[in-house]
Every structure is written in structure tokens, then in C-alpha cells.
Backbone as a printed PyTorch tensor [residue, N CA C, xyz], in Angstrom:
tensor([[[ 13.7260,  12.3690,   8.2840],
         [ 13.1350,  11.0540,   8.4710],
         [ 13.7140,  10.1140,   7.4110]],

        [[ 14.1620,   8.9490,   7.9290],
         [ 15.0280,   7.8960,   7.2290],
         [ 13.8910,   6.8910,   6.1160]],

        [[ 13.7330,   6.0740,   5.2920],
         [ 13.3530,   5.2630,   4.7540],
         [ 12.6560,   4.2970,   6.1370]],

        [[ 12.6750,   3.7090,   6.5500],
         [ 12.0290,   2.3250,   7.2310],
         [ 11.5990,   3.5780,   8.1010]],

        [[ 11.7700,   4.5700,   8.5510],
         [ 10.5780,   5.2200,   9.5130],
         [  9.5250,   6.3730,   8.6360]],

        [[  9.5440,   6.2770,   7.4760],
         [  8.8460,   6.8730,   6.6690],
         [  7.7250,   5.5200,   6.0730]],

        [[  8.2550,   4.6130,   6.0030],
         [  7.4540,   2.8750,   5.5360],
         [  6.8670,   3.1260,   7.2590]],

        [[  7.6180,   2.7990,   8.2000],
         [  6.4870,   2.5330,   9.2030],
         [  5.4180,   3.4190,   9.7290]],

        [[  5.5570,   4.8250,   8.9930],
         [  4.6220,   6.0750,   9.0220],
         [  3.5730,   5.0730,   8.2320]],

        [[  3.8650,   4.9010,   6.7530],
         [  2.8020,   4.6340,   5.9490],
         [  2.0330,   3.2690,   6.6530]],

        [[  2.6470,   2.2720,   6.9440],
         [  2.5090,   1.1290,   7.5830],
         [  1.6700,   1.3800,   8.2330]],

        [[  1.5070,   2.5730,   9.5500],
         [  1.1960,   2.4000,  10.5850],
         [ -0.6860,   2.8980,  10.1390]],

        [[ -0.6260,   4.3900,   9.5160],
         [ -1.6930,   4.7120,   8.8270],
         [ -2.7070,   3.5360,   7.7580]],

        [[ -2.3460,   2.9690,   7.3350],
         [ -2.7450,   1.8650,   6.5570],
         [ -3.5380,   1.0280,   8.0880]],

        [[ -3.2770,   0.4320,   9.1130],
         [ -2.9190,  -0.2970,  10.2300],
         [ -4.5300,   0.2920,  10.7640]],

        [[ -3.9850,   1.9820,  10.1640],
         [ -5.7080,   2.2630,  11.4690],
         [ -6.3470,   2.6790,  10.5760]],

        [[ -6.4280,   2.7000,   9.4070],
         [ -7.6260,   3.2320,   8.1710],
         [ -7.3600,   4.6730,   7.8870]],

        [[ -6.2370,   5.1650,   8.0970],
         [ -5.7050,   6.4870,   7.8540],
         [ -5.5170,   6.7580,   6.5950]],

        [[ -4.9190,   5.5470,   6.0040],
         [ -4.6250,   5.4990,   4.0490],
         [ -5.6200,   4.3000,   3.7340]],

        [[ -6.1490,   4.0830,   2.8040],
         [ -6.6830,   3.3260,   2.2970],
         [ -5.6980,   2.5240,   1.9840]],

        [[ -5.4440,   0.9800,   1.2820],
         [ -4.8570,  -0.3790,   1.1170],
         [ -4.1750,   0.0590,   0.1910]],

        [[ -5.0010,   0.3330,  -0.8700],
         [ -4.2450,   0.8310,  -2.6080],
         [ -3.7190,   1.7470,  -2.0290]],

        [[ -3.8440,   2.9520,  -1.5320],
         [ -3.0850,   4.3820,  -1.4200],
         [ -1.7740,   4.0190,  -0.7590]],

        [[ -1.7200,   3.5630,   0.1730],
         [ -0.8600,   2.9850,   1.1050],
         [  0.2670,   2.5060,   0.1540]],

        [[ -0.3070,   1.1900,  -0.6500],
         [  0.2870,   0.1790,  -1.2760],
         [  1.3500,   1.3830,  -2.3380]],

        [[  0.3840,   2.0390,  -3.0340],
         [  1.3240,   3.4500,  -3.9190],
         [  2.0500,   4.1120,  -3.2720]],

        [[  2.2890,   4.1380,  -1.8030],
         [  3.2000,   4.6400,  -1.3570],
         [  4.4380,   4.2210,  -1.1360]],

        [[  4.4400,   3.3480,  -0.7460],
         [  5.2030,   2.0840,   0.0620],
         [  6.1080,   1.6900,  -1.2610]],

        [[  5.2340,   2.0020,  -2.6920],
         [  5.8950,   1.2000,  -4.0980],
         [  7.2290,   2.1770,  -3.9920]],

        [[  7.2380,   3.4170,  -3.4430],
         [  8.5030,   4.2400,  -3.7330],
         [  9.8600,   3.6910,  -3.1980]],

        [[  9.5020,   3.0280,  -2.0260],
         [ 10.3580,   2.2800,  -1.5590],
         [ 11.3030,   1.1740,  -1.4520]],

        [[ 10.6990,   0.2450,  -2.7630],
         [ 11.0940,  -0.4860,  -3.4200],
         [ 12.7530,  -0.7180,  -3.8060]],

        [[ 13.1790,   0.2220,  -4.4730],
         [ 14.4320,   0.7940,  -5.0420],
         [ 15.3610,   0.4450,  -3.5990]],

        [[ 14.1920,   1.2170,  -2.4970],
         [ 15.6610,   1.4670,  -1.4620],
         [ 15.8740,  -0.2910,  -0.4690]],

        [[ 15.2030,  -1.2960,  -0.8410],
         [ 14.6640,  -2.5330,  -0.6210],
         [ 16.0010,  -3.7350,  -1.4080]],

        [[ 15.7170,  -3.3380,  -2.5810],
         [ 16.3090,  -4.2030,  -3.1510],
         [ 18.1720,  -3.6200,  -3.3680]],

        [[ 18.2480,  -2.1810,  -2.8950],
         [ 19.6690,  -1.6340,  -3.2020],
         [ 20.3340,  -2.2510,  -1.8220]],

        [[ 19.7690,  -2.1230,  -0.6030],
         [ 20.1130,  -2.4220,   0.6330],
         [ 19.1840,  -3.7810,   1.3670]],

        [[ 19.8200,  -5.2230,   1.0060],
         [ 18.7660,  -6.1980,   0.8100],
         [ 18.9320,  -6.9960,   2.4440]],

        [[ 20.2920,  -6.3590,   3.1570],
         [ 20.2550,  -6.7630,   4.5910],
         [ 20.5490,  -5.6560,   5.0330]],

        [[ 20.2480,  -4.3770,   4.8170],
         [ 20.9510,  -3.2120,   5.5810],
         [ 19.6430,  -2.5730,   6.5120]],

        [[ 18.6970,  -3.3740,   6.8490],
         [ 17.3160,  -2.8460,   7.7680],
         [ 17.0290,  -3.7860,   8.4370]],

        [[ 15.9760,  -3.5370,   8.8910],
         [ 15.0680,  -4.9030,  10.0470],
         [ 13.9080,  -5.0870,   9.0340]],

        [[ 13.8340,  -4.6060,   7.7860],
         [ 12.9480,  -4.7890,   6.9550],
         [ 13.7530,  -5.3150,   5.5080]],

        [[ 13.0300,  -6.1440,   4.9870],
         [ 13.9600,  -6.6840,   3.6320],
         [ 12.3670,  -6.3470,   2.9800]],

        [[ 13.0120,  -6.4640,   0.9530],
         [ 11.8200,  -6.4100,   0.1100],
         [ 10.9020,  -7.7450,   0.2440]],

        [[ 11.0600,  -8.7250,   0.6440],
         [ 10.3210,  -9.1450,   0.7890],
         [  9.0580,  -9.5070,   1.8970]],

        [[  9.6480,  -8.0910,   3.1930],
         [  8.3350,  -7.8350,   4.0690],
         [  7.3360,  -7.4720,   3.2780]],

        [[  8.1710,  -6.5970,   2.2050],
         [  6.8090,  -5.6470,   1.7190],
         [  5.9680,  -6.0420,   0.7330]],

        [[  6.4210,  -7.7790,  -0.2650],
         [  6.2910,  -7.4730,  -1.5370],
         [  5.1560,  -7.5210,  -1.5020]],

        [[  3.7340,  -8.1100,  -0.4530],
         [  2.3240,  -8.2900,  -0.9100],
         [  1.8600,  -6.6990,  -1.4890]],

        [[  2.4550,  -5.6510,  -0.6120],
         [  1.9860,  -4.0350,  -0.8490],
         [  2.2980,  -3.8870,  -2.1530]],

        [[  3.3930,  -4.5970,  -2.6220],
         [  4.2430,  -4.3230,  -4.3060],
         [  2.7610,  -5.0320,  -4.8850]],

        [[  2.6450,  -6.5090,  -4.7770],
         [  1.7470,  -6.6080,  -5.7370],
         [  0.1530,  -6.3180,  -5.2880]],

        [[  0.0540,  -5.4930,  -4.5620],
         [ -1.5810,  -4.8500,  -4.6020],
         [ -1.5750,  -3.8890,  -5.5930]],

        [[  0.2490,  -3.2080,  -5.5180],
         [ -0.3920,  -1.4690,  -5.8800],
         [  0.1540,  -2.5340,  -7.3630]],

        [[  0.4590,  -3.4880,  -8.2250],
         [  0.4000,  -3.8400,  -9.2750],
         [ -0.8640,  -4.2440,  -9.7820]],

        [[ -1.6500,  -4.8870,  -9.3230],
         [ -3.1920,  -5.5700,  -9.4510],
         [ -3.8330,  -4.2490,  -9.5500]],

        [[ -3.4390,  -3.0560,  -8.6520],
         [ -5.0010,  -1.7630,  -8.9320],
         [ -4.3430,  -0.6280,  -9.9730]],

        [[ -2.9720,  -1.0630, -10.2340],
         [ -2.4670,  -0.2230, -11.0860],
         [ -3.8500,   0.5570, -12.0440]],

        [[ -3.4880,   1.7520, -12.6360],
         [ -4.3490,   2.0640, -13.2660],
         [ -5.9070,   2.7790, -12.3830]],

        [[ -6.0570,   2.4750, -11.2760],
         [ -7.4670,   2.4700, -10.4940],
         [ -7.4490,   3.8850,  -9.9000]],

        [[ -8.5800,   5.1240, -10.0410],
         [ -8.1070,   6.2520,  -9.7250],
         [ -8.5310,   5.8770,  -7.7310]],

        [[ -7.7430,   6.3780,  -7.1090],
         [ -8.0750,   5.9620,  -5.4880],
         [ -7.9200,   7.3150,  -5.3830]],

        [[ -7.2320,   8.5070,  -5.7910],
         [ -7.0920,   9.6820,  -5.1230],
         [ -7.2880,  10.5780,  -6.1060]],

        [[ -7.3500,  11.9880,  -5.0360],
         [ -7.9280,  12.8150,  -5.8390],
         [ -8.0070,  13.9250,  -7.2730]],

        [[ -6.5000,  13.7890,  -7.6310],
         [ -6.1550,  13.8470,  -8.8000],
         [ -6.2720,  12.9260,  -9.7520]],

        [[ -6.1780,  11.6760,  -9.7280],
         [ -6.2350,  10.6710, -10.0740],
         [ -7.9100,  10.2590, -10.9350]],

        [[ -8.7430,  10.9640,  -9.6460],
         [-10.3990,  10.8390,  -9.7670],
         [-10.8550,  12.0270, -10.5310]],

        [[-10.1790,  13.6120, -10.8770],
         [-10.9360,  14.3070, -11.1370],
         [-10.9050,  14.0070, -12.9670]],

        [[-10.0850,  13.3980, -13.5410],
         [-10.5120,  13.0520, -14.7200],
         [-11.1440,  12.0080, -15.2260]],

        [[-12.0850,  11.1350, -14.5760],
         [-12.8160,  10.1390, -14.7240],
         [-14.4070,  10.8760, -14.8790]],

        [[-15.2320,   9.7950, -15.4590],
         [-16.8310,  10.1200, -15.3250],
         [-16.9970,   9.8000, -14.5230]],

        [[-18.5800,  10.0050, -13.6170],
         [-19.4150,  10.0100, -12.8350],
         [-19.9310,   7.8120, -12.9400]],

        [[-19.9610,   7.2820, -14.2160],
         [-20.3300,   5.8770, -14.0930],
         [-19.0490,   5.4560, -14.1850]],

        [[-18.0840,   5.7740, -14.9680],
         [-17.0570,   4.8170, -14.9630],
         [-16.2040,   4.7780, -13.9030]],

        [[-16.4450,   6.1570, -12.6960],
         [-16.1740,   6.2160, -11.3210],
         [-16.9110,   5.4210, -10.5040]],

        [[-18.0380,   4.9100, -10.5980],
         [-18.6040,   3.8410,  -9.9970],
         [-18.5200,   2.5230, -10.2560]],

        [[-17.7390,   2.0100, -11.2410],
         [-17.5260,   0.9520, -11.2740],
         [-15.9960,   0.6590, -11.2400]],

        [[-14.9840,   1.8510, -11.1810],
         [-14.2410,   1.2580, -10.3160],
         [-14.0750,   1.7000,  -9.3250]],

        [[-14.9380,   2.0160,  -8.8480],
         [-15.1640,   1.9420,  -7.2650],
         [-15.2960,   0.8490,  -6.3190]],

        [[-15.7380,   0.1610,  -7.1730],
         [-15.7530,  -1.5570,  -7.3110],
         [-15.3230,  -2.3740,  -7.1870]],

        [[-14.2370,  -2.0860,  -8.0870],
         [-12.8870,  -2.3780,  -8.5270],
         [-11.9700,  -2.5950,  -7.0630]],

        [[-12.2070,  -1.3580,  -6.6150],
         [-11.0090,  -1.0560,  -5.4600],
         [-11.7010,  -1.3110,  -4.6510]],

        [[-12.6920,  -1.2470,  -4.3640],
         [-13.3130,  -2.0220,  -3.2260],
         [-13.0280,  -3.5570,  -2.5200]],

        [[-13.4100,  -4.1190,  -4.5050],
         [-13.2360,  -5.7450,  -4.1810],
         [-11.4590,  -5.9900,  -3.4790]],

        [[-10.2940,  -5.3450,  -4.3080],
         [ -9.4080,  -5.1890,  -3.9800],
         [ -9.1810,  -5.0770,  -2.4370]],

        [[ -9.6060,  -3.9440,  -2.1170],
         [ -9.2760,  -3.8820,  -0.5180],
         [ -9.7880,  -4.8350,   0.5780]],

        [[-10.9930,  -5.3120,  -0.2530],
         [-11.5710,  -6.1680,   0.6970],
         [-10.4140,  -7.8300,   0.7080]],

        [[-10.3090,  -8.1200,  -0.5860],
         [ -9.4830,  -9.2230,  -0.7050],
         [ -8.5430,  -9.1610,  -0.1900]],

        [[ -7.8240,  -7.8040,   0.2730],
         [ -6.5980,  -8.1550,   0.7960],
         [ -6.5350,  -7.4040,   2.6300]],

        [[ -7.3070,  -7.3250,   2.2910],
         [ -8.0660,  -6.6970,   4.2020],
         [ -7.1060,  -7.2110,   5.5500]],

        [[ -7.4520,  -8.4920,   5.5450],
         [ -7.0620,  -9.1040,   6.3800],
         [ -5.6770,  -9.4260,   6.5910]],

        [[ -5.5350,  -9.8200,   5.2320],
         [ -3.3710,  -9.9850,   4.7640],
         [ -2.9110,  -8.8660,   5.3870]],

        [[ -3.2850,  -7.9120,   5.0900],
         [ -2.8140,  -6.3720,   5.1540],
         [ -2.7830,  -6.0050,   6.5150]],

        [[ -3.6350,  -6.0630,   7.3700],
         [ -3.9240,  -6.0600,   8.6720],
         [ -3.0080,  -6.8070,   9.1540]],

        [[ -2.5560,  -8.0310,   9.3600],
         [ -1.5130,  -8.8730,   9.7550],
         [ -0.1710,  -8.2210,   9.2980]],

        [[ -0.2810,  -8.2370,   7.9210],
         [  1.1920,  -8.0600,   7.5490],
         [  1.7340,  -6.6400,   8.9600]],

        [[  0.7170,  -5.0310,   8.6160],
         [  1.1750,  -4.2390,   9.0380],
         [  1.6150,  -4.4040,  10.4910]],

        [[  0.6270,  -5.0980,  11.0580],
         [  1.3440,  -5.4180,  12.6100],
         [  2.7750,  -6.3340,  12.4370]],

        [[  2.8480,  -7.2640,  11.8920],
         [  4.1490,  -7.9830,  12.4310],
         [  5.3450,  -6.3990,  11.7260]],

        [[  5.0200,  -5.9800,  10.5680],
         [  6.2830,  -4.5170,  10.4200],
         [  6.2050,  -4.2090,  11.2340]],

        [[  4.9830,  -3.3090,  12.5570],
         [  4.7620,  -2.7300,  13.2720],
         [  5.9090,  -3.3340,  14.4520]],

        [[  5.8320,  -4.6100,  14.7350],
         [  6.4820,  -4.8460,  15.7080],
         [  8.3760,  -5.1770,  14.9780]],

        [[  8.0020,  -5.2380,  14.0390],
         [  9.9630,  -5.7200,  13.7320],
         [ 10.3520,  -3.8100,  13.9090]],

        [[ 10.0160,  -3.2680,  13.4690],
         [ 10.4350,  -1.7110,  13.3300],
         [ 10.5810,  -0.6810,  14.8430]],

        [[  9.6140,  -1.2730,  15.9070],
         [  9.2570,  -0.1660,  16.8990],
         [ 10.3050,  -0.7960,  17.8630]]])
């Protein structure tokens, strides 16, 4: 599996609540590199993606998964729970749009 059909895997999961926004967004960050090395060589350029770049920059730090969560407390896990909540919610809708128009430049 190539780069832009591994993004439209993540894309697509994000799309139906399969990955969460942040999780997604940490995924998608790997991709970056292959974005800016090849800046017309796809139907996708870095700047389809950059809102995903700056989510997973804004929750940087935020445990969303499960390694991530097993070294946190029990309160300071609830408040950023919060955290990523407000996050996902703020970008809900962006995110939802964005993934469909990838959805359709890619399929």
C-alpha cells in the first residue's frame, strides 16, 4: 500500500468515527515528509492536509491512546479529557468536510 492510499485509509476512518480527530491527525503527521518531498507528484499536496498538521500540533502532548493513557492519573486523565474533547469538537465539522472533499480527489 502506497502513501495517498494509506492517508485515504486514515482519512476515510476519521470520516466515519473509526479514529478519533487527534488519533487520526497523529497519523496522517507521518505523512508529512512524503508531502512536502513530492509537492506535485499526487492528487494530494501538503496543503490538503495541513489543518490535520495543525490539530495533531495544538493536542500535542494530550494522551488520546492507549499507551499514551496508561501513565497518567485517574484526575489529570479527566481533565484532559477535556482537553481533547474541546479539541475535537472545535474542529468536528472542518474535519468532516475536509475528509470528504480528500475522499473524493483520491477515489
Amino acid at each position: 500500500m502506497n502513501s495517498i492510499d494509506k492517508v485515504l485509509e486514515i482519512v476515510k476512518k476519521i470520516k466515519s468515527n473509526e479514529l478519533g480527530i487527534i488519533t487520526g491527525a497523529k497519523q496522517l503527521v507521518e505523512f508529512r515528509d512524503y508531502f512536502i518531498a513530492n509537492p506535485s507528484g499526487s492528487k494530494l499536496s501538503y496543503d490538503d492536509l495541513a489543518l490535520f498538521f495543525s490539530i495533531e500540533f495544538e493536542a500535542k502532548g494530550l494522551p488520546v491512546n492507549g499507551d499514551e493513557r496508561k501513565n497518567w492519573g485517574e484526575e489529570a486523565l479527566k481533565i484532559k479529557d477535556e482537553e481533547i474533547k474541546k479539541i475535537e469538537e472545535k474542529y468536528s465539522e472542518q474535519v468532516s468536510h475536509l475528509c470528504e472533499e480528500i475522499i473524493k480527489k483520491l477515489e
